[in-house]
Amino acid sequence: MIKAVTGTNDILPAEILRWNYLEEIVKKTFAQFNYKEIRTPIFELTQVFARGIGEATDIVSKEMYTFIDRSGDSLTLRPELTASVVRAFVEHSLDKKQGLNKLFYFGPMFRQERPQAGRFRQFHQFGAEALGSHDALVDAEMIIIAYDIIAKLGLKNLEVKINSLGVPNSRKNYKNVLRSYLNEHLDNLSEESLKRLETNILRVFDSKDERDKSVMKSAPLLLDYLDSESIEHFEKVKSALQRANVPYQVDAALVRGLDYYTHTTFEVVSGSVGSQSALCGGGRYNGLVKELGGPDLPGVGFAAGVERILLACENEKSFEAEEERIDVFIITIDKTLQSLSFQTALSLRRSGLIIETDYLSRSVKAQMREANKLNAKFVLFIGGDEFANDEVVLKNMATSEQKNINKENLVEIINKLREN
Ligand code: HAM
């Protein structure tokens, strides 16, 4: 047997209902906030991500599916969509068409991580990017959208963490302060953190190593070194969240694993899914558009992991997605009438009803069993004595009431019955 690649999943019909339910809520919520959908290619030139996300990040240095194609180009399966969306924004000069571009997406991403519950190599994200506004209210809007979607799915055990990374200048001063502090504790840092000290010093806050954690407990915090503009921006985000009734906590160690962030960063974390608890993450990235060759325009966005959210929903039993019921199951009594059943099914379908009929030459009893299994609202019998008078028999499965109807009036009658 050939199996699916490690860390990838088949989404089978029984599960797809829950996916569709989530996708509907996502699309409806984005529409309410006037975000327009964007779809970009599954793969991009590697430099889009290397430059966009940052060479020193875990994603770029360890996790990308990168390959050389037959023309010798280095291509990468998208590990996230912010860099792709910004690439498309710049390529199509979307800023010339719209002052503020509010874009959303839904689709698969690829990272070669060690698979575990809630962490896969192909996973799905929905997310949004707003390009063109410095206003802190757009940061707040992103957090509110993420929180509202997750709350609409019925999830309760949530925590919204926010932080500010300020602007590159204030961060530079702070990094020097942090470096001096860490230099005093070199003996107590893990090898990984010693490396990060050189490449990406803020990420030492993300270490799971107990020695690092105890050093970082007393480390100076970036929040205490922010410039006044960054503080003002952060205060505006916080007060908008308060007015929107989004419960949040400031987490001064929330640095996030991608290099492009400035000002606000945030995550929504669930207590119901084990160690891979971040349901979504995002923040502001004011330098990225320029970094990818575009005008000096700001951006802010987030992305949420669909598999993780659905896992949390399952663990909390937060919603049930119901399949649309079959309106009529057509039972062929007389096998010579099979093509009439097929035609009848077709005309009823074309009138907008959900119809199934038998393609396995089953007995009437077995067809009835199938109709019950599918929870059909009505069963239509074609054949038998009634058929001599051009009549078919329609049975209401809820009341067991039976009606003989002329086969010519079928569509009209069934539609009327369905309305009641
Ligand atoms: P990220 O934090 O790398 O951010 O990913 C966002 C979310 O995607 C995570 O919180 C998690 O739910 C999900 N996720 C990430 N990796 C995996 C995985 N291996 N398996 C399952 N789920 C996963 C970004 O991707 C940024 N582009 C977010 C952003 C948009 N920032 C600004 N705009």
Coordinates of C-alpha atoms and ligand atoms in Angstrom, one line a residue:
M1 CA 0.0 0.0 0.0
I2 CA 1.3 3.5 -0.9
K3 CA 0.6 5.9 2.0
A4 CA 0.4 9.6 2.2
V5 CA 3.6 11.4 3.0
T6 CA 4.5 11.8 6.7
G7 CA 2.9 15.0 8.1
T8 CA 0.3 15.3 5.4
N9 CA -3.4 14.5 5.9
D10 CA -6.3 13.3 3.7
I11 CA -9.5 15.2 4.6
L12 CA -12.2 12.6 4.1
P13 CA -15.9 13.3 3.4
A14 CA -16.9 12.7 7.0
E15 CA -14.5 15.5 8.1
I16 CA -15.0 17.9 5.3
L17 CA -18.3 19.1 6.8
R18 CA -16.5 20.7 9.7
W19 CA -14.0 22.3 7.3
N20 CA -16.8 23.8 5.2
Y21 CA -18.5 25.1 8.3
L22 CA -15.3 26.8 9.4
E23 CA -14.6 28.2 5.9
E24 CA -18.1 29.6 5.7
I25 CA -17.7 31.5 9.0
V26 CA -14.2 32.7 7.9
K27 CA -15.5 34.0 4.5
K28 CA -18.6 35.6 6.0
T29 CA -16.6 37.4 8.7
F30 CA -14.0 38.7 6.3
A31 CA -16.8 40.0 4.0
Q32 CA -18.3 41.9 7.0
F33 CA -15.0 43.6 7.5
N34 CA -14.7 44.2 3.7
Y35 CA -11.7 42.0 3.0
K36 CA -11.3 40.7 -0.5
E37 CA -10.0 37.2 -1.3
I38 CA -6.6 36.8 -2.9
R39 CA -5.2 33.5 -4.3
T40 CA -1.5 33.3 -5.1
P41 CA 0.6 30.3 -6.4
I42 CA 1.5 27.4 -4.2
F43 CA 5.2 27.9 -5.0
E44 CA 7.3 31.0 -5.5
L45 CA 10.9 31.9 -6.2
T46 CA 12.8 31.0 -3.0
Q47 CA 14.0 34.6 -2.6
V48 CA 10.4 35.8 -1.9
F49 CA 10.5 33.9 1.4
A50 CA 14.2 34.1 2.1
R51 CA 14.0 37.9 1.9
G52 CA 10.5 38.3 3.2
I53 CA 10.6 36.0 6.3
G54 CA 14.4 36.4 7.0
E55 CA 17.3 34.1 6.4
A56 CA 18.0 33.4 10.1
T57 CA 14.4 32.3 11.0
D58 CA 13.7 28.6 11.6
I59 CA 11.3 28.6 8.7
V60 CA 13.8 29.7 6.1
S61 CA 16.9 28.0 7.6
K62 CA 15.4 24.7 8.4
E63 CA 11.8 24.1 7.3
M64 CA 11.3 25.1 3.7
Y65 CA 10.5 22.7 0.9
T66 CA 13.0 24.1 -1.6
F67 CA 13.9 22.5 -4.9
I68 CA 15.6 23.4 -8.2
D69 CA 13.3 22.9 -11.2
R70 CA 14.3 21.8 -14.6
S71 CA 15.1 25.4 -15.7
G72 CA 17.5 25.7 -12.8
D73 CA 15.3 28.1 -10.7
S74 CA 15.2 27.7 -7.0
L75 CA 11.5 27.4 -6.0
T76 CA 9.9 26.9 -2.6
L77 CA 6.5 25.6 -1.6
R78 CA 4.9 28.4 0.3
P79 CA 5.5 28.1 4.1
E80 CA 3.2 31.1 4.8
L81 CA 1.4 33.7 2.7
T82 CA 2.4 37.1 4.0
A83 CA 5.5 37.3 1.7
S84 CA 3.5 35.9 -1.3
V85 CA 0.7 38.4 -0.8
V86 CA 3.2 41.3 -0.5
R87 CA 5.0 40.0 -3.7
A88 CA 1.6 40.0 -5.5
F89 CA 0.7 43.5 -4.1
V90 CA 4.0 44.9 -5.4
E91 CA 3.9 43.1 -8.7
H92 CA 0.4 44.3 -9.6
S93 CA 0.8 47.8 -8.0
L94 CA -2.3 47.3 -6.0
D95 CA -1.5 50.4 -4.0
K96 CA -2.3 52.5 -7.2
K97 CA -5.8 51.0 -7.3
Q98 CA -6.8 51.3 -3.6
G99 CA -5.5 53.4 -0.7
L100 CA -5.8 50.5 1.8
N101 CA -5.8 47.0 0.4
K102 CA -7.6 44.5 2.7
L103 CA -6.9 41.0 1.5
F104 CA -7.7 37.5 2.9
Y105 CA -6.8 34.0 2.0
F106 CA -7.4 30.3 2.8
G107 CA -5.2 27.5 1.6
P108 CA -2.4 24.9 2.2
M109 CA 1.1 25.8 3.5
F110 CA 4.2 23.6 3.7
R111 CA 6.9 23.4 6.4
Q112 CA 9.2 20.5 7.1
E113 CA 8.7 20.4 10.8
R114 CA 8.6 17.4 13.1
P115 CA 5.0 16.2 12.9
Q116 CA 3.0 15.9 16.1
A117 CA -0.6 16.7 17.2
G118 CA -1.5 20.0 15.6
R119 CA 1.8 20.3 13.7
F120 CA 2.0 19.0 10.1
R121 CA 4.1 19.4 7.0
Q122 CA 1.1 20.3 4.9
F123 CA -1.3 22.4 6.9
H124 CA -3.9 25.0 6.1
Q125 CA -4.1 28.6 7.1
F126 CA -6.7 31.3 6.7
G127 CA -5.4 34.8 7.2
A128 CA -5.5 38.4 6.1
E129 CA -3.1 41.2 5.2
A130 CA -4.0 44.9 5.2
L131 CA -1.5 47.0 3.2
G132 CA -1.3 50.7 3.2
S133 CA -2.3 52.1 6.7
H134 CA -0.2 53.0 9.7
D135 CA -3.3 53.3 11.9
A136 CA -3.2 51.2 15.0
L137 CA -7.0 50.6 14.6
V138 CA -6.1 48.2 11.7
D139 CA -3.9 46.2 14.1
A140 CA -6.8 46.1 16.4
E141 CA -9.2 45.1 13.5
M142 CA -6.9 42.1 12.7
I143 CA -6.9 40.9 16.3
I144 CA -10.7 41.4 16.5
I145 CA -11.3 39.4 13.3
A146 CA -9.1 36.5 14.4
Y147 CA -10.8 36.5 17.9
D148 CA -14.3 36.8 16.5
I149 CA -13.9 33.9 14.0
I150 CA -12.5 31.7 16.7
A151 CA -15.2 32.7 19.1
K152 CA -17.9 32.1 16.5
L153 CA -16.7 28.5 16.3
G154 CA -17.7 28.2 19.9
L155 CA -14.2 28.0 21.4
K156 CA -13.9 29.1 25.0
N157 CA -10.5 28.2 26.4
L158 CA -8.7 31.1 24.8
E159 CA -6.0 33.6 25.6
V160 CA -5.1 36.6 23.4
K161 CA -1.5 37.7 23.9
I162 CA -0.2 40.9 22.5
N163 CA 3.1 42.7 22.5
S164 CA 4.9 45.5 20.7
L165 CA 8.3 45.2 19.1
G166 CA 8.4 48.9 18.4
V167 CA 10.3 50.4 15.4
P168 CA 13.7 49.1 14.2
N169 CA 15.6 52.1 15.8
S170 CA 14.3 51.6 19.4
R171 CA 14.7 47.8 18.9
K172 CA 18.4 48.3 18.0
N173 CA 19.1 50.1 21.3
Y174 CA 17.2 47.4 23.2
K175 CA 19.1 44.6 21.4
N176 CA 22.3 46.1 22.7
V177 CA 20.9 46.2 26.2
L178 CA 19.8 42.6 25.9
R179 CA 23.1 41.5 24.4
S180 CA 25.0 43.0 27.4
Y181 CA 22.7 41.2 29.8
L182 CA 23.0 37.8 27.9
N183 CA 26.8 38.2 27.7
E184 CA 26.8 38.1 31.5
H185 CA 25.0 34.8 31.4
L186 CA 26.7 33.0 28.6
D187 CA 27.6 30.0 30.8
N188 CA 23.9 29.4 31.5
L189 CA 22.6 29.5 27.9
S190 CA 21.9 26.6 25.6
E191 CA 23.9 26.1 22.5
E192 CA 20.8 27.1 20.4
S193 CA 20.5 30.4 22.3
L194 CA 24.2 31.1 21.9
K195 CA 23.7 30.8 18.2
R196 CA 20.6 33.0 18.3
L197 CA 22.6 35.6 20.2
E198 CA 24.5 36.1 16.9
T199 CA 21.7 35.6 14.4
N200 CA 18.3 36.6 16.0
I201 CA 18.8 37.7 19.5
L202 CA 15.1 38.3 20.3
R203 CA 14.3 34.6 19.6
V204 CA 16.1 33.6 22.8
F205 CA 12.8 34.5 24.5
D206 CA 11.2 31.6 22.5
S207 CA 13.5 28.9 23.9
K208 CA 11.9 26.0 25.7
D209 CA 15.2 25.1 27.4
E210 CA 14.9 25.4 31.2
R211 CA 18.3 27.1 31.6
D212 CA 17.4 29.7 29.0
K213 CA 14.0 30.2 30.5
S214 CA 15.5 31.0 33.9
V215 CA 18.0 33.5 32.4
M216 CA 15.2 35.2 30.4
K217 CA 13.0 35.6 33.5
S218 CA 15.1 38.5 34.6
A219 CA 16.0 39.8 31.1
P220 CA 15.3 43.4 30.2
L221 CA 12.1 43.8 28.2
L222 CA 11.7 45.5 24.9
L223 CA 8.4 47.1 26.2
D224 CA 10.5 49.2 28.7
Y225 CA 12.6 50.5 25.8
L226 CA 10.0 51.6 23.3
D227 CA 10.1 55.1 21.9
S228 CA 7.1 57.4 22.4
E229 CA 5.6 56.8 19.0
S230 CA 5.6 53.0 19.5
I231 CA 4.0 53.4 23.0
E232 CA 1.3 55.6 21.6
H233 CA 0.6 53.0 18.8
F234 CA 0.4 50.2 21.3
E235 CA -1.9 52.1 23.6
K236 CA -4.3 52.8 20.8
V237 CA -4.4 49.0 19.9
K238 CA -5.1 48.2 23.5
S239 CA -7.9 50.6 24.1
A240 CA -9.6 49.5 20.8
L241 CA -9.4 45.9 22.0
Q242 CA -10.9 46.9 25.3
R243 CA -13.8 48.7 23.7
A244 CA -14.3 45.6 21.4
N245 CA -14.5 43.4 24.5
V246 CA -11.5 41.3 23.4
P247 CA -9.9 40.0 26.5
Y248 CA -6.1 40.3 26.1
Q249 CA -2.9 40.0 28.0
V250 CA 0.3 41.8 27.3
D251 CA 3.1 39.3 27.0
A252 CA 6.4 41.1 26.8
A253 CA 8.2 38.0 25.6
L254 CA 6.0 37.4 22.5
V255 CA 8.6 38.1 19.8
R256 CA 7.3 35.6 17.1
G257 CA 9.4 33.6 14.7
L258 CA 9.4 35.7 11.6
D259 CA 11.7 38.7 11.1
Y260 CA 9.3 41.1 9.5
Y261 CA 7.5 42.4 12.5
T262 CA 7.4 46.0 13.8
H263 CA 5.1 47.4 16.5
T264 CA 2.2 45.0 17.3
T265 CA 2.6 41.2 17.5
F266 CA -0.2 38.9 18.8
E267 CA -1.2 35.3 19.1
V268 CA -4.5 33.6 20.1
V269 CA -3.6 30.6 22.2
S270 CA -5.9 27.7 23.2
G271 CA -5.7 25.7 26.4
S272 CA -7.4 22.7 24.7
V273 CA -4.9 21.4 22.2
G274 CA -1.7 20.5 24.0
S275 CA 1.8 21.9 23.2
Q276 CA 1.0 23.3 19.7
S277 CA -1.4 25.8 21.3
A278 CA -1.1 28.9 19.0
L279 CA -4.2 28.9 17.0
C280 CA -3.2 32.1 15.2
G281 CA -0.4 34.7 15.1
G282 CA 0.2 37.9 13.4
G283 CA 1.4 41.5 13.7
R284 CA 2.5 44.6 11.9
Y285 CA 5.3 44.6 9.3
N286 CA 6.1 48.1 8.2
G287 CA 9.3 47.3 6.3
L288 CA 8.3 44.3 4.3
V289 CA 6.7 45.9 1.2
K290 CA 9.9 47.9 0.7
E291 CA 12.1 44.9 1.4
L292 CA 10.3 43.0 -1.4
G293 CA 10.9 45.8 -3.9
G294 CA 7.8 47.9 -3.4
P295 CA 7.0 51.4 -2.2
D296 CA 7.6 52.2 1.5
L297 CA 4.1 51.1 2.7
P298 CA 3.1 49.6 6.0
G299 CA 1.3 46.3 6.5
V300 CA -0.4 44.3 9.2
G301 CA -1.9 40.8 9.2
F302 CA -2.4 37.4 10.8
A303 CA -2.7 33.8 9.9
A304 CA -4.6 31.0 11.7
G305 CA -4.0 27.2 11.6
V306 CA -7.1 25.4 10.4
E307 CA -6.1 21.9 11.7
R308 CA -5.3 23.3 15.1
I309 CA -8.5 25.3 15.4
L310 CA -10.6 22.2 14.3
L311 CA -8.7 20.1 16.9
A312 CA -9.5 22.6 19.6
C313 CA -13.2 22.6 18.4
E314 CA -13.3 18.8 18.5
N315 CA -11.7 18.7 22.0
E316 CA -14.2 21.3 23.3
K317 CA -17.1 19.8 21.3
S318 CA -17.8 23.4 20.3
F319 CA -20.0 22.8 17.3
E320 CA -21.6 20.2 15.2
A321 CA -21.7 20.5 11.4
E322 CA -24.7 19.0 9.8
E323 CA -24.9 17.7 6.3
E324 CA -27.7 19.0 4.1
R325 CA -30.3 16.2 4.0
I326 CA -31.3 14.4 0.8
D327 CA -34.7 15.7 -0.3
V328 CA -35.8 12.6 -2.2
F329 CA -34.3 9.1 -2.6
I330 CA -35.8 7.5 -5.7
I331 CA -36.4 3.8 -5.4
T332 CA -36.7 1.8 -8.6
I333 CA -39.2 -1.0 -8.0
D334 CA -39.2 -2.3 -11.6
K335 CA -35.6 -2.6 -12.9
T336 CA -36.8 -1.9 -16.5
L337 CA -37.6 1.6 -15.3
Q338 CA -34.1 2.4 -14.2
S339 CA -33.5 5.0 -16.9
L340 CA -36.8 6.8 -15.9
S341 CA -35.5 7.0 -12.3
F342 CA -32.3 8.4 -13.7
Q343 CA -34.2 11.0 -15.7
T344 CA -36.5 11.9 -12.9
A345 CA -33.6 12.3 -10.5
L346 CA -32.0 14.6 -13.1
S347 CA -35.1 16.9 -13.5
L348 CA -35.6 17.1 -9.8
R349 CA -31.9 18.0 -9.3
R350 CA -32.2 20.6 -12.0
S351 CA -35.1 22.1 -10.2
G352 CA -32.8 22.6 -7.2
L353 CA -33.5 19.5 -5.0
I354 CA -31.0 17.2 -3.5
I355 CA -31.6 13.7 -5.0
E356 CA -30.1 10.2 -4.9
T357 CA -31.2 7.0 -6.6
D358 CA -29.8 3.5 -6.9
Y359 CA -26.9 2.5 -9.2
L360 CA -26.2 -0.9 -7.6
S361 CA -29.3 -2.8 -8.8
R362 CA -30.3 -3.3 -5.2
S363 CA -33.5 -4.9 -4.0
V364 CA -36.3 -2.5 -2.9
K365 CA -35.6 -3.4 0.7
A366 CA -31.9 -2.5 0.3
Q367 CA -32.8 0.7 -1.5
M368 CA -35.1 1.6 1.4
R369 CA -32.3 0.9 3.9
E370 CA -30.0 3.3 1.9
A371 CA -32.7 6.0 1.9
N372 CA -32.9 5.7 5.7
K373 CA -29.2 5.7 6.1
L374 CA -29.1 9.0 4.0
N375 CA -31.8 10.4 6.2
A376 CA -33.9 11.3 3.1
K377 CA -36.9 13.5 3.7
F378 CA -39.0 11.7 1.0
V379 CA -38.8 8.4 -0.9
L380 CA -40.2 8.2 -4.4
F381 CA -41.2 4.7 -5.7
I382 CA -41.1 4.3 -9.4
G383 CA -42.8 1.1 -10.7
G384 CA -45.4 -1.3 -9.3
D385 CA -49.2 -1.2 -9.9
E386 CA -49.5 2.6 -9.7
F387 CA -47.2 3.1 -12.6
A388 CA -49.7 1.6 -15.0
N389 CA -51.7 4.9 -14.4
D390 CA -48.6 7.0 -14.9
E391 CA -48.4 7.5 -11.1
V392 CA -45.6 7.3 -8.7
V393 CA -45.7 7.0 -4.9
L394 CA -44.2 9.7 -2.7
K395 CA -43.6 8.8 1.0
N396 CA -42.9 11.3 3.6
M397 CA -40.3 9.6 5.8
A398 CA -41.2 11.7 8.9
T399 CA -44.9 11.0 8.9
S400 CA -45.0 7.8 6.8
E401 CA -47.8 9.4 4.8
Q402 CA -48.0 8.2 1.2
K403 CA -49.3 10.1 -1.8
N404 CA -49.9 8.9 -5.4
I405 CA -48.9 11.6 -7.8
N406 CA -48.9 11.9 -11.5
K407 CA -45.3 11.7 -12.8
E408 CA -45.8 14.8 -14.9
N409 CA -46.5 17.0 -11.8
L410 CA -43.6 15.7 -9.8
V411 CA -41.3 18.7 -9.6
E412 CA -44.1 21.1 -8.6
I413 CA -45.5 18.8 -5.9
I414 CA -42.2 17.9 -4.3
N415 CA -41.2 21.5 -4.2
K416 CA -44.4 22.4 -2.5
L417 CA -44.1 19.6 0.0
R418 CA -40.5 20.5 0.8
E419 CA -41.5 24.0 1.7
N420 CA -43.8 22.8 4.4
Ligands
HAM1 P1 2.9 31.6 12.0 O1 2.9 31.9 13.5 O2 4.1 31.0 11.5 O3 2.6 33.0 11.3 O4 1.7 30.7 11.6 C1 0.4 31.1 11.9 C2 -0.4 29.9 12.4 O5 -0.3 28.8 11.5 C3 0.1 29.3 13.7 O6 -0.4 30.0 14.8 C4 -0.5 27.9 13.7 O7 -1.8 27.8 14.1 C5 -0.4 27.5 12.2 N1 0.7 26.7 11.9 C6 2.0 27.1 11.7 N2 2.8 26.0 11.4 C7 2.0 25.0 11.4 C8 2.3 23.5 11.3 N3 3.5 23.1 10.9 N4 1.2 22.7 11.4 C9 0.0 23.2 11.7 N5 -0.3 24.5 11.8 C10 0.7 25.4 11.7 C11 2.6 33.1 9.9 O8 2.5 32.2 9.1 C12 2.5 34.6 9.5 N6 2.4 34.6 8.0 C13 1.3 35.3 10.1 C14 1.1 36.7 9.6 C15 0.3 37.2 8.6 N7 1.8 37.7 10.2 C16 1.4 38.8 9.5 N8 0.5 38.5 8.6

